[in-house]
Short mmCIF file of C-alpha atoms in Angstrom, two decimals:
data_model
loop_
_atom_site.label_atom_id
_atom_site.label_comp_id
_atom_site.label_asym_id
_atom_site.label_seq_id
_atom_site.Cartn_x
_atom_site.Cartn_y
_atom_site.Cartn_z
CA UNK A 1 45.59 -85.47 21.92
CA UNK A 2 46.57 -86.68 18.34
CA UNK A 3 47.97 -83.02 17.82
CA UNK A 4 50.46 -83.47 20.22
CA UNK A 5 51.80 -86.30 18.43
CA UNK A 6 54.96 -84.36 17.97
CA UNK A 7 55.61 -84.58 21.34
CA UNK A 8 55.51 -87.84 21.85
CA UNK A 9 57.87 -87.60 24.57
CA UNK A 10 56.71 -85.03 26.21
CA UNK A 11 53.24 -86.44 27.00
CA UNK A 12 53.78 -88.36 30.36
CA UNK A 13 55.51 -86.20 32.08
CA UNK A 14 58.53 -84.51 33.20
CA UNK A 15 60.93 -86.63 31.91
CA UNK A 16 60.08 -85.99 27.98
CA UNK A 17 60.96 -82.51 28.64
CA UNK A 18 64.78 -84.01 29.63
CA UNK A 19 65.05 -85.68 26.58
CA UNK A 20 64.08 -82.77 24.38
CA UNK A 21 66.40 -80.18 25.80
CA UNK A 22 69.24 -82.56 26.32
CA UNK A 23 69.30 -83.02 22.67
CA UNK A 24 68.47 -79.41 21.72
CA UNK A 25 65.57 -80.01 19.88
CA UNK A 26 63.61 -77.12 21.45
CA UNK A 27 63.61 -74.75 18.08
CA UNK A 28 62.61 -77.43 16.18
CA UNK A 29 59.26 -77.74 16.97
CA UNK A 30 58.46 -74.47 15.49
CA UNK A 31 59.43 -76.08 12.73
CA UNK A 32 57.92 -79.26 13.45
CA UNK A 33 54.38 -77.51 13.91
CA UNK A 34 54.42 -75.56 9.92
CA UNK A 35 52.04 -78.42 8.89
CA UNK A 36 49.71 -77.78 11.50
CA UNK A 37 46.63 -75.47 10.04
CA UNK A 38 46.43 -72.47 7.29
CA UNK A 39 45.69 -70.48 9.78
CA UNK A 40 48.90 -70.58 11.25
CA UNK A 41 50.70 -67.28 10.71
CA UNK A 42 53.60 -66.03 11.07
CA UNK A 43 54.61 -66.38 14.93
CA UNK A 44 55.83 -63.31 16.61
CA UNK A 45 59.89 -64.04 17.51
CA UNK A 46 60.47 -61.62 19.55
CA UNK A 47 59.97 -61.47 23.26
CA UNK A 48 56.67 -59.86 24.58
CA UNK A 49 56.96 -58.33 27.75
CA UNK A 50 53.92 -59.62 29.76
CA UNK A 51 53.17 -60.18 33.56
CA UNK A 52 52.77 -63.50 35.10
CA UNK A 53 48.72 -62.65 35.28
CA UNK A 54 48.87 -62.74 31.55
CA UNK A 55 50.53 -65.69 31.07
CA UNK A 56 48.47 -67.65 33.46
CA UNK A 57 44.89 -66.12 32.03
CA UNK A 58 45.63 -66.57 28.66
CA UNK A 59 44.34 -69.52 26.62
CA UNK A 60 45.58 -71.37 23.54
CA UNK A 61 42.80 -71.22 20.64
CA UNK A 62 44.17 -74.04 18.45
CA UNK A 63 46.37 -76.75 20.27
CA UNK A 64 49.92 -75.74 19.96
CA UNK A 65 49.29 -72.28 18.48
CA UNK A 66 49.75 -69.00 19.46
CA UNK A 67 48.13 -68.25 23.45
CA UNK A 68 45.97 -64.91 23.72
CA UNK A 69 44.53 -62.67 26.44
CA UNK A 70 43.25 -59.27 25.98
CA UNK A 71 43.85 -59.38 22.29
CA UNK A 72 47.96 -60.01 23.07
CA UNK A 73 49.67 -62.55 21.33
CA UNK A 74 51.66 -64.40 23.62
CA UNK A 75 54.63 -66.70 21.79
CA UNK A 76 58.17 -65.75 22.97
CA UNK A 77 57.86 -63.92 26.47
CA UNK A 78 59.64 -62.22 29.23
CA UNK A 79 58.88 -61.60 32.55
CA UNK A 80 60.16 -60.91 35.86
CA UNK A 81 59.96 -61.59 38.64
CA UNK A 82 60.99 -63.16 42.58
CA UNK A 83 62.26 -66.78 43.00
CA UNK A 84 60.02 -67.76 45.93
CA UNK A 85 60.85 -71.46 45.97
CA UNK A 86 64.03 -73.74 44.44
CA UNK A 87 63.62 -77.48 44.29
CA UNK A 88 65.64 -79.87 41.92
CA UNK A 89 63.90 -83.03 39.62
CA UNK A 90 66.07 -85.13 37.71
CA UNK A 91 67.95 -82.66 35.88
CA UNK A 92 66.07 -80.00 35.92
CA UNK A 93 66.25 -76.97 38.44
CA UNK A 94 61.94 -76.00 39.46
CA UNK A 95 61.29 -72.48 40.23
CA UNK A 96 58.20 -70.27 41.53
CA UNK A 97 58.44 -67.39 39.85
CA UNK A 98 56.36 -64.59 41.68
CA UNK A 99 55.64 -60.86 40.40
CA UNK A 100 52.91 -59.77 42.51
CA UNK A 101 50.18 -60.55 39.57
CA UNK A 102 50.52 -64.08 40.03
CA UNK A 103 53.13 -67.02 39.85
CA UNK A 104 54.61 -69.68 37.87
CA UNK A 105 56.35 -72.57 38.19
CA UNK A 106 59.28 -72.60 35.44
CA UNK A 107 62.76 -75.12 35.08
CA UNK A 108 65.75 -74.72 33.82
CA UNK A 109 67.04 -78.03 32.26
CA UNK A 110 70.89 -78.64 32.85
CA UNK A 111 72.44 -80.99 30.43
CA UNK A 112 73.96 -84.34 31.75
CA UNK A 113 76.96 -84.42 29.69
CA UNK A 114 77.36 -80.37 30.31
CA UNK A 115 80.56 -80.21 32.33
CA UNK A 116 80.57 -76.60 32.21
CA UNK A 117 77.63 -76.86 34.25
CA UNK A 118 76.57 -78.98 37.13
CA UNK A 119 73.21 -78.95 39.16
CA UNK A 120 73.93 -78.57 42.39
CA UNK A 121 76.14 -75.40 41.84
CA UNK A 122 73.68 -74.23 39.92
CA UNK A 123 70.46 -74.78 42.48
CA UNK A 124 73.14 -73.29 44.64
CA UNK A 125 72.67 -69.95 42.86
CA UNK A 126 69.60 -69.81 42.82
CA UNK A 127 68.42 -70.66 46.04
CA UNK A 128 70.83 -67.73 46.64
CA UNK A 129 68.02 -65.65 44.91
CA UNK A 130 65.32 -66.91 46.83
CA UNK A 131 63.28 -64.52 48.40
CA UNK A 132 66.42 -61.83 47.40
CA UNK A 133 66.59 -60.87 43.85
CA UNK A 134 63.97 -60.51 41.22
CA UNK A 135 65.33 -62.56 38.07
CA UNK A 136 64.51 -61.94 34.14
CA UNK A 137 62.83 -64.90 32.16
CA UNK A 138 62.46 -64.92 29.01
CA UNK A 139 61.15 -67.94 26.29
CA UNK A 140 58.59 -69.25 24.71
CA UNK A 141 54.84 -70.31 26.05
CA UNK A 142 53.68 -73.68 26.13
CA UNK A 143 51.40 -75.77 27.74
CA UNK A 144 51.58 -79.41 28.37
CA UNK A 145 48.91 -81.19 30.31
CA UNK A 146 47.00 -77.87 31.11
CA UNK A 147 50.03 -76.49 32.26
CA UNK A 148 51.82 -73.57 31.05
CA UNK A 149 55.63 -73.86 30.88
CA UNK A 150 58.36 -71.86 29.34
CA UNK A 151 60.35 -73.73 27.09
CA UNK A 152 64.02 -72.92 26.35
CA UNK A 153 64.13 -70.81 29.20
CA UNK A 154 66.78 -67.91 29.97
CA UNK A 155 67.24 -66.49 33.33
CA UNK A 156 69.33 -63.71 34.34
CA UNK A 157 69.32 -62.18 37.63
CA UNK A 158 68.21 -58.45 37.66
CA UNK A 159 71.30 -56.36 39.16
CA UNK A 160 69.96 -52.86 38.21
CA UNK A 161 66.13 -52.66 39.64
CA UNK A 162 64.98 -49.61 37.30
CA UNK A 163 65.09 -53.14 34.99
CA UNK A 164 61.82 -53.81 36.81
CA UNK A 165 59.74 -50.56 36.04
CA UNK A 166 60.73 -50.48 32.74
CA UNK A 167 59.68 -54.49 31.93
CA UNK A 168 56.28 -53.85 33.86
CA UNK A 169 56.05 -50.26 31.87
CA UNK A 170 56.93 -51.97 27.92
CA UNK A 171 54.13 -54.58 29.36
CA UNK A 172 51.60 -52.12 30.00
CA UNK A 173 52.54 -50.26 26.58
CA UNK A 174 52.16 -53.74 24.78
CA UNK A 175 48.99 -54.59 26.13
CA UNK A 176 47.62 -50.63 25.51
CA UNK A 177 49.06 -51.25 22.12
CA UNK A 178 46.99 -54.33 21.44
CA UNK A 179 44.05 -52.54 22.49
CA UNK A 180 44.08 -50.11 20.31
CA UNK A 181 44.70 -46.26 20.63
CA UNK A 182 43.58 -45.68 24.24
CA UNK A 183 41.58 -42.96 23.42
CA UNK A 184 38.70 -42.19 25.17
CA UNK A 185 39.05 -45.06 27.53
CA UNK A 186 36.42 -46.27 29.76
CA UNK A 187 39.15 -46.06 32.11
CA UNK A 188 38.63 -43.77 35.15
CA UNK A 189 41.68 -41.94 33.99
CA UNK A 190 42.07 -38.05 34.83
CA UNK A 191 45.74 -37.93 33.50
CA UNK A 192 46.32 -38.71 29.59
CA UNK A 193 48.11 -41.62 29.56
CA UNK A 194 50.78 -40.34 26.53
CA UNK A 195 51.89 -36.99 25.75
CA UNK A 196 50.65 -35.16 22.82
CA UNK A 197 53.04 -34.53 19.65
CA UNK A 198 51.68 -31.22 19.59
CA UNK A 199 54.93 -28.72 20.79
CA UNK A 200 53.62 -27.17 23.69
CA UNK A 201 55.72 -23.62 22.83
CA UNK A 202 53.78 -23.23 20.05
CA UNK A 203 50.31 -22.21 19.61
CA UNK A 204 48.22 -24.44 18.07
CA UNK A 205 46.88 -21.79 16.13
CA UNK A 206 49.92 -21.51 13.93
CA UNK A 207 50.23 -22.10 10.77
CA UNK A 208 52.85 -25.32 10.68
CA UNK A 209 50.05 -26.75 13.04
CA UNK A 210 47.41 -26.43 10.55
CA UNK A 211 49.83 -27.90 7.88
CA UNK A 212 50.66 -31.00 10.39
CA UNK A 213 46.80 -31.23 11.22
CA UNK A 214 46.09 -31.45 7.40
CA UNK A 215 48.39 -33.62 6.65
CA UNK A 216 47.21 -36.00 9.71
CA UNK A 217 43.64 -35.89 8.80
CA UNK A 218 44.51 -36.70 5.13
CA UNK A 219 47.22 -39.30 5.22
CA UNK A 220 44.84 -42.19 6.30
CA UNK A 221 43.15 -41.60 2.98
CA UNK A 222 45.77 -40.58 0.43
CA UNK A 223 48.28 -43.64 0.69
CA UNK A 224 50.64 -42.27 -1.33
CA UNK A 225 50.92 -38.99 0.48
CA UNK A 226 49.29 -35.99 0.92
CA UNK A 227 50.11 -33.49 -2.38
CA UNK A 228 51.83 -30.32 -1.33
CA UNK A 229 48.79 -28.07 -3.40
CA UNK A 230 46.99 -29.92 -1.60
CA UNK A 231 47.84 -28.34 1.62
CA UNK A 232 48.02 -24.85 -0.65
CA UNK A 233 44.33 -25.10 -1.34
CA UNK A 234 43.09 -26.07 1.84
CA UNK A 235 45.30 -23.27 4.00
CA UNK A 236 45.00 -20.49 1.12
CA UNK A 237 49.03 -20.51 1.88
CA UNK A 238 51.93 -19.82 -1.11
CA UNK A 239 53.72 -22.84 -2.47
CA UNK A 240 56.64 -22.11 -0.95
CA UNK A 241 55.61 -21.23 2.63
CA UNK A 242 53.87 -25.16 1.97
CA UNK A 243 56.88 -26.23 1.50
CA UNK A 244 59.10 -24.18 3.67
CA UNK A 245 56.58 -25.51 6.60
CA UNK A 246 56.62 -29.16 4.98
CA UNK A 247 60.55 -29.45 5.54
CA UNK A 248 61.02 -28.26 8.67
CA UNK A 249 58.02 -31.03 9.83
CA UNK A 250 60.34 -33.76 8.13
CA UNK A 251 63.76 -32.32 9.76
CA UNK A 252 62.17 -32.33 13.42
CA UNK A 253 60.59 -35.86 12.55
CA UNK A 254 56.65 -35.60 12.31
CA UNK A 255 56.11 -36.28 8.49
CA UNK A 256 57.90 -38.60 5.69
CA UNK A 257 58.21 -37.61 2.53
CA UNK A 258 55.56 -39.89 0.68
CA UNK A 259 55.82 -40.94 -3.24
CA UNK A 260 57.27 -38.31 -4.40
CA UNK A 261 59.68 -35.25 -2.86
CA UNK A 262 55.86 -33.26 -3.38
CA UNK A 263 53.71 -35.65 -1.29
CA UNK A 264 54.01 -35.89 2.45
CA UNK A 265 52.87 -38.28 5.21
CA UNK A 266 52.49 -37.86 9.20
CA UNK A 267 53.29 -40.22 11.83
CA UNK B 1 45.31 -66.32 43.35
CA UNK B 2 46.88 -66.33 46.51
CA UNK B 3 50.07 -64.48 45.40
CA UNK B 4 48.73 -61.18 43.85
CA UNK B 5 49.28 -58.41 45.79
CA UNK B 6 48.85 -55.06 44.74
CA UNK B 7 51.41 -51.99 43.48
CA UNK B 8 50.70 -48.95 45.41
CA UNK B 9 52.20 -45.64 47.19
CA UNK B 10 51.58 -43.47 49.75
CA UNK B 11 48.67 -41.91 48.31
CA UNK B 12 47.24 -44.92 47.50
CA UNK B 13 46.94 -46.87 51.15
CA UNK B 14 43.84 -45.50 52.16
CA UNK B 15 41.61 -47.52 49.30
CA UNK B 16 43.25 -50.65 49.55
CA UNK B 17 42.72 -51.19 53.83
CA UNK B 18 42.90 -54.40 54.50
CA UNK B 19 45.00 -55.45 51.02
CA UNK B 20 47.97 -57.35 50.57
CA UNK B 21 50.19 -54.53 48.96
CA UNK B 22 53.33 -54.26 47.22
CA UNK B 23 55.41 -51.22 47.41
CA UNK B 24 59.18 -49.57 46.14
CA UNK B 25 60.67 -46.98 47.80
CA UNK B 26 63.02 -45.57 49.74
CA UNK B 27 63.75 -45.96 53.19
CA UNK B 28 63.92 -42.99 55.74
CA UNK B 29 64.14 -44.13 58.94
CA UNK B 30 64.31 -46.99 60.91
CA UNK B 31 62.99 -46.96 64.43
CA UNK B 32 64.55 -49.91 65.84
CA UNK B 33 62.50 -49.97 69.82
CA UNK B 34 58.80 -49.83 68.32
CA UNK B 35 60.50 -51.86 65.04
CA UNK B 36 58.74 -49.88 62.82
CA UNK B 37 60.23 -47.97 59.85
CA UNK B 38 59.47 -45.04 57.24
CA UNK B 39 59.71 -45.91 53.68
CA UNK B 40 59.14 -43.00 51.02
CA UNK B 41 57.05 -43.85 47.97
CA UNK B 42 55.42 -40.91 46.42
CA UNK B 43 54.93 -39.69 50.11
CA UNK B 44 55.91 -41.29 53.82
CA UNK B 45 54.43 -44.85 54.64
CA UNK B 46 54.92 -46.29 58.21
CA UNK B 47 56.02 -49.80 58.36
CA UNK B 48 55.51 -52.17 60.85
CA UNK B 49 58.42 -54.59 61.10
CA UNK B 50 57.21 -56.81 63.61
CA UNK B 51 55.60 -59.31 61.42
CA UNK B 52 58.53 -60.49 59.82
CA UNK B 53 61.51 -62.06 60.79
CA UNK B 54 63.92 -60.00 59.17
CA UNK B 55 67.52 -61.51 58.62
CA UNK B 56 68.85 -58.10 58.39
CA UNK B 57 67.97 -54.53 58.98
CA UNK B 58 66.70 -52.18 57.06
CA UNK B 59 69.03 -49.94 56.00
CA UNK B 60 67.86 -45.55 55.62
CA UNK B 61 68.63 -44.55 52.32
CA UNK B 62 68.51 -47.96 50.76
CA UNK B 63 65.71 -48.69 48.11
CA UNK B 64 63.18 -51.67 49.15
CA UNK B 65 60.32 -53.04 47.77
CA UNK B 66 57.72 -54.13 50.81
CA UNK B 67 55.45 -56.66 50.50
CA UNK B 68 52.77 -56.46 53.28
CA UNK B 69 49.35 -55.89 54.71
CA UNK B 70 48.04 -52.42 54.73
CA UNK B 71 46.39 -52.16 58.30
CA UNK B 72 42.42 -50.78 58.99
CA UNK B 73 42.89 -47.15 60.60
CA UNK B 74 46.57 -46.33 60.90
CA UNK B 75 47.43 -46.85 57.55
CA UNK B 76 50.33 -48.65 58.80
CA UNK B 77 51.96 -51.58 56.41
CA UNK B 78 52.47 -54.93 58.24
CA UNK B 79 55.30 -56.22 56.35
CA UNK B 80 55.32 -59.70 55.03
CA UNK B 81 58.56 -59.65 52.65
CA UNK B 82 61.04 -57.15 52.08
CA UNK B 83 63.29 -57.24 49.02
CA UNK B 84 66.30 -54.81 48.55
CA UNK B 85 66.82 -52.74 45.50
CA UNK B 86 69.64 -51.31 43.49
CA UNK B 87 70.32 -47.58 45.08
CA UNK B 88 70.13 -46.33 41.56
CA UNK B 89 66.13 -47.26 41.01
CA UNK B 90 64.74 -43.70 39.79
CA UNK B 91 61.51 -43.48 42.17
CA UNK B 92 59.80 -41.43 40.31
CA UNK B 93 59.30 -44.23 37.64
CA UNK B 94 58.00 -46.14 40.30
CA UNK B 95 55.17 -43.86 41.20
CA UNK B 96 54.60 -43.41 37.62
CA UNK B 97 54.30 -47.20 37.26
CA UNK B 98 52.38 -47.58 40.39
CA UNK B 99 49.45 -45.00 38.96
CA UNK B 100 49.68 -46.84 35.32
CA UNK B 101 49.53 -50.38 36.81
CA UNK B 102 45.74 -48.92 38.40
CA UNK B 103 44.89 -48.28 34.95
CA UNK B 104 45.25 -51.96 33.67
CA UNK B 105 43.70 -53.75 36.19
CA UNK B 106 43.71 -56.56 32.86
CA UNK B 107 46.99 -57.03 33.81
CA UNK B 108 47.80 -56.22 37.12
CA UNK B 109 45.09 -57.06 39.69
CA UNK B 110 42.92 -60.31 40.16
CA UNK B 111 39.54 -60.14 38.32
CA UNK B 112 37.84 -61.30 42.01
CA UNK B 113 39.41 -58.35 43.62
#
């Protein structure tokens, strides 16, 4: 436990958590935690869209470092989901969250000396929720006493459901993402699960195709870009076709120009 | 874990007899003397109401997502909990997400399952 000596207060129970939102000290245990290995890296700030599943099977390889499942980092997070249950603690408003993959328990902390905000009105509102509206949370992942909270909590209540699909759709993407390209996937899939770049009104026969697949298979290799007589040579093409065929890849978006206005990169 | 359910449609009830299911769609009907009603997701699904004690109706042309038992032979839904959603929800992101979701089980359905 001597690694959670930072959180000194934190360690019995519920009410360290009061003391260290009260006084808005939640950021600064990021801070608070640089000392804490060399392996430490950078931690992702930005919110991960997970499910509830993923938060719950996820595990924490160094105390107070980043959690991981399925090769997803998990630091700041958002999910979504139903408030199934409301129940009040000190100052502190308890929720079951529910999304169909699992559920968490998650609190919002309201401030004693908040006047703009009292507890009551605000377990008012969201008991309103219960069992009615699916609400966003977002924050960041941490686990006290084997259990996984989400500090410095945000909720918002979802008013426009297509909110829904697309959190449980950038989750999916994420953890595809973190898997690497899903090609070839043991998956039983029948359907690809992305659409190919490849322009469907044009043959892939043509010759702009064979420039783009040249400059594909190369660009892994040539860092800098991919020389325009380079693509010359390998298509038997003129210069200037090359380069007639290079520009129009770069205007509709599928290569970069690369060190110089001659070398070229794809996506 | 008692509260995973899974997402499915219409074309999906026949594999998961027997499952606790979650479903969006639309409503179509509601058949108030047998209390059962028609949702649409990605095809018709039959809903059995009486299972619930539903504060208020269902309401056709409304957007819903069901939570419920699908039933052995009928394919019929019991429902456990029905939550209403915005009448804007584009339901043809919600079969697409419903056939994605099968394809990370990771992250969607309980490893015991």
């Amino acid at each position: 436990m001597s690694d959670f000596n930072n959180y000194g207060n934190y360690g019995d129970g519920d009410g360290g958590f009061d003391v260290s939102q009260n006084t808005g000290g939640g950021f600064n245990n990021d801070h608070s935690t640089g000392g804490n290995g060399s392996q430490r890296n950078q931690l992702r700030q930005s919110l991960t869209p997970v499910t509830i599943k993923q938060i719950n099977d996820s595990t924490q390889l160094n105390p107070d470092g980043e959690f991981k499942i399925h090769n997803v980092e998990l630091n700041m997070i958002s999910f979504i989901g139903i408030i199934r249950k409301v129940t009040t603690h000190q100052s502190a408003i308890i929720m079951t969250i529910e999304d169909g993959t699992g559920s968490i328990e998650v609190r919002k902390w309201i401030a004693e000396n908040d006047s703009s905000i009292s507890l009551t009105e605000e377990e008012e509102k969201f008991s309103s929720f219960v069992n009615e509206k699916y609400i966003f949370v977002g924050g960041s992942l941490r686990q006290f006493n084997n259990k996984k909270t989400i500090q410095n909590a945000i909720f918002y209540p979802i008013e426009d459901s297509n909110q829904i699909i697309y959190h449980h759709l950038s989750a999916i993407e994420n953890h595809l993402r973190c898997q690497g390209i899903p090609k070839n996937t043991t998956t039983k899939t029948e359907n690809k699960l992305f659409v190919d770049n490849v322009n469907p009104n044009k043959s892939s026969g043509s010759t702009i195709d064979k420039v783009l697949q040249v400059l594909k298979d190369n660009s892994s290799t040539m860092s800098e870009g991919v020389q325009l007589e380079y693509v010359v040579q390998k298509l038997n093409i003129s210069r200037e076709d090359a380069k007639n065929y290079c520009d129009e890849l770069i205007e509709s978006g599928k290569i970069y120009t690369g060190f110089d206005d001659n070398t070229y990169i794809a996506i | 874990m008692e509260a995973s359910n899974i997402r499915v449609d219409a074309t999906l009830l026949q594999e998961n007899q027997n499952n606790l299911v979650r479903i969006m769609g639309s409503c179509e009907s509601v058949d108030k003397n047998t209390n059962c009603a028609t949702i649409i997701s990605n095809g018709p699904i039959t809903l059995d109401l009486n299972h619930t004690q539903l504060d208020k109706q269902l309401i056709p042309g409304k957007n819903y997502e069901i939570i419920g038992k699908v039933s052995n032979s009928s394919l019929k839904v019991h429902v456990y909990s029905v939550i209403q959603l915005s009448d804007n929800l584009n339901l043809d992101f919600a079969t697409k997400f419903v056939q994605y979701s099968q394809k990370v089980p990771d992250i969607y359905i309980a490893s015991h399952d």
